[in-house]
XYZ file of C-alpha atoms in Angstrom:
236
model
C -9.379 1.445 17.383
C -11.556 -1.923 18.217
C -9.823 -5.315 16.762
C -10.835 -8.330 16.248
C -9.284 -11.653 16.993
C -11.614 -13.133 13.928
C -10.032 -11.038 11.752
C -6.494 -12.699 12.374
C -3.276 -11.303 13.755
C -3.558 -8.199 15.009
C -0.099 -7.176 14.268
C -1.725 -7.366 10.191
C -4.668 -5.842 10.936
C -2.975 -2.759 12.349
C -0.387 -3.207 9.305
C -3.308 -2.748 7.220
C -4.734 0.260 9.204
C -1.641 2.400 9.162
C -1.195 0.928 5.213
C -4.185 2.510 4.263
C -3.377 6.087 5.870
C -0.416 5.942 3.741
C -1.813 4.951 0.520
C -5.219 8.039 1.128
C -2.645 10.624 2.166
C -3.267 10.264 6.050
C 0.554 9.740 6.563
C 2.091 11.921 3.692
C 5.125 10.607 2.106
C 8.310 11.896 3.897
C 6.636 12.674 6.866
C 6.810 11.030 10.512
C 3.889 8.647 11.432
C 3.122 8.358 15.074
C 5.452 6.730 17.925
C 5.144 3.105 18.876
C 4.189 4.448 22.229
C 1.404 6.256 20.683
C 0.138 3.852 18.444
C 0.185 1.364 21.344
C -2.452 3.697 22.522
C -4.473 3.852 20.189
C -4.384 0.196 19.329
C -4.455 -1.066 22.773
C -1.493 -3.654 22.382
C 1.770 -4.783 23.067
C 5.098 -2.676 22.066
C 5.675 -6.393 20.348
C 3.048 -5.810 18.235
C 3.291 -2.325 16.816
C 6.760 -3.516 16.371
C 6.051 -6.566 13.828
C 3.217 -3.998 12.040
C 5.626 -1.593 11.395
C 8.392 -4.114 10.442
C 5.908 -5.240 7.892
C 4.869 -1.908 6.313
C 9.107 -1.304 6.165
C 9.496 -4.872 4.257
C 6.627 -3.674 1.993
C 8.783 -0.333 1.104
C 6.264 1.869 2.772
C 8.396 2.999 5.500
C 11.908 3.771 6.475
C 12.590 2.968 10.461
C 15.634 4.943 11.501
C 17.028 5.023 15.204
C 16.821 8.810 16.852
C 14.750 9.812 14.014
C 11.686 7.705 14.089
C 9.499 6.146 11.077
C 9.618 8.026 7.757
C 6.750 7.242 4.958
C 9.081 6.172 2.221
C 7.040 4.956 -0.666
C 3.433 5.016 -1.648
C 4.100 3.058 -4.622
C -0.081 2.860 -5.692
C -0.892 6.786 -5.796
C 2.243 8.343 -6.123
C 1.755 7.084 -9.852
C -1.773 8.324 -10.118
C -0.983 11.631 -10.918
C 1.018 14.804 -10.275
C -2.089 16.258 -8.154
C -3.258 15.521 -5.029
C -5.771 13.182 -4.851
C -9.181 14.203 -3.898
C -9.797 12.019 -1.385
C -6.738 12.553 0.108
C -7.388 16.855 -0.289
C -10.957 15.862 1.720
C -9.355 14.435 4.437
C -6.731 16.976 4.697
C -9.339 19.496 4.966
C -10.652 17.545 8.045
C -13.958 15.871 6.664
C -15.196 12.341 7.557
C -14.886 10.318 4.607
C -16.169 6.605 4.812
C -16.091 3.566 2.337
C -19.262 1.596 2.542
C -18.719 -1.450 0.176
C -22.155 -2.133 -1.979
C -21.134 -5.533 -3.441
C -18.882 -7.380 -5.596
C -19.879 -9.852 -8.279
C -18.329 -11.635 -11.181
C -20.190 -10.712 -14.300
C -20.052 -11.324 -17.774
C -19.002 -9.050 -19.836
C -21.124 -9.570 -22.811
C -24.107 -8.386 -20.705
C -22.978 -5.260 -19.887
C -22.117 -2.467 -22.776
C -20.580 0.147 -21.083
C -17.348 -2.529 -20.573
C -17.708 -4.877 -23.511
C -15.204 -3.362 -25.366
C -12.513 -3.575 -22.800
C -12.272 -6.897 -21.242
C -13.113 -10.291 -22.314
C -15.430 -12.677 -20.468
C -16.056 -12.006 -17.370
C -14.591 -9.420 -14.681
C -15.232 -8.396 -11.368
C -17.746 -5.432 -10.700
C -17.344 -3.845 -6.895
C -19.686 -0.809 -6.078
C -18.950 0.869 -2.800
C -20.701 4.196 -1.679
C -18.521 6.817 0.302
C -20.330 8.953 3.027
C -19.295 12.703 3.083
C -19.767 13.303 7.119
C -22.235 10.696 6.981
C -23.761 12.374 3.715
C -23.887 9.812 0.192
C -21.412 11.686 -1.407
C -19.725 9.126 -4.530
C -21.101 6.066 -6.334
C -17.770 3.830 -7.240
C -18.529 0.920 -9.821
C -15.159 -0.543 -10.098
C -14.519 -2.890 -13.065
C -11.462 -5.402 -12.796
C -10.060 -7.929 -14.789
C -11.507 -11.158 -13.494
C -7.759 -12.835 -14.383
C -6.974 -11.095 -11.138
C -7.735 -13.100 -7.723
C -9.829 -10.758 -5.052
C -11.695 -11.192 -2.114
C -15.390 -12.343 -2.539
C -16.721 -10.513 0.885
C -17.882 -6.748 0.601
C -16.782 -5.765 3.339
C -12.982 -6.586 2.587
C -13.228 -3.592 -0.261
C -13.462 -0.980 2.961
C -9.149 -1.036 2.385
C -7.811 0.345 -0.912
C -8.078 -1.426 -3.607
C -5.645 -0.518 -5.653
C -3.549 -1.854 -2.658
C -5.160 -4.934 -3.189
C -4.374 -4.512 -6.553
C -0.439 -4.078 -5.807
C -0.438 -6.957 -3.173
C -2.034 -9.541 -6.524
C 1.288 -8.262 -7.993
C 0.005 -5.547 -10.443
C 1.945 -2.895 -11.174
C 0.579 0.275 -12.557
C 2.117 2.386 -14.996
C -0.547 5.331 -16.554
C -3.682 6.207 -15.787
C -6.373 8.158 -17.644
C -9.153 10.514 -16.288
C -12.097 11.203 -18.359
C -14.790 13.715 -16.929
C -18.160 14.806 -17.491
C -21.781 15.619 -16.563
C -23.834 12.250 -17.196
C -27.262 10.943 -15.647
C -26.922 7.738 -13.806
C -29.103 4.641 -13.572
C -31.388 4.809 -11.258
C -30.146 2.437 -8.434
C -27.271 4.745 -8.226
C -28.918 8.055 -8.266
C -31.354 6.389 -5.007
C -27.654 5.455 -3.516
C -26.894 8.852 -3.951
C -30.239 10.311 -3.180
C -30.212 12.357 -6.526
C -32.604 10.645 -8.582
C -33.162 11.596 -12.208
C -30.215 14.188 -12.174
C -27.444 14.108 -14.773
C -24.769 14.057 -12.152
C -20.786 15.255 -12.470
C -18.822 11.823 -13.458
C -15.296 10.454 -13.436
C -13.838 7.299 -15.339
C -10.789 6.366 -14.840
C -8.385 4.037 -16.788
C -5.824 2.086 -15.015
C -2.970 0.258 -16.921
C -0.328 -1.921 -15.881
C 3.299 -2.673 -17.300
C 2.008 -4.409 -20.481
C 0.016 -1.525 -21.011
C -3.100 -3.690 -20.424
C -6.515 -2.156 -18.863
C -6.717 -3.516 -15.349
C -9.191 -1.474 -14.311
C -12.102 0.794 -15.130
C -13.670 2.721 -12.442
C -16.942 4.966 -13.316
C -17.745 7.274 -9.875
C -20.517 9.417 -9.999
C -20.179 12.550 -7.221
C -22.973 14.566 -5.836
C -22.008 17.970 -6.310
C -24.238 19.873 -4.006
C -22.674 18.734 -0.739
C -18.824 19.415 -2.090
C -17.402 20.616 -5.405
C -14.935 18.344 -6.839
C -11.327 19.483 -6.360
C -7.580 18.824 -7.526
C -4.943 20.701 -5.902
C -1.595 20.658 -8.009
C 1.831 21.177 -6.898
C 4.073 23.663 -8.752
């Protein structure tokens, strides 16, 4: 993987890549991460750089280093609270699919101008739009509406990383989530992004609440299930 000096210290870039892999389930909880020599070869950096990245993950509570054992994934605080079910994107990655996030735009919007969210937020909120590609094909369009009281980056490229991880870094602690599912026809723009114009699509709405039971995020996703059906795995 190519690292760019313009994006900051290499160890922080590597830390963010590894954290994203933990959050998305590439490195499952209680599994061993790749060894330091393996990570050195993957990122083409020194042992010291890898060690600093892993130490940062350990200080954040995501991993635990054990002498003679290796580095174990110990805490995925955000995603582990989403559900007892395996996440859909985690399932796709585990099945060997190539799933990529392409940020479309981020903007601050006036709540009163958008009927779909005016019952949930006051004044301003962020609207983050992302397109997920499954093996190169437009698969999911996500619109994330986030309270304007939270500081988020203004550059769309920043949202290739996990939004939940960003919110956690801003001090947001999630306590509960609610999902609703159904069929709905998206607006024309979303239909064009998914190449499914004038067609009802599978829709998932997620409500994410913090410790004060305040709604922090409202996420609306449209799925092109002609490419892959929506699946949730439950452990028993």
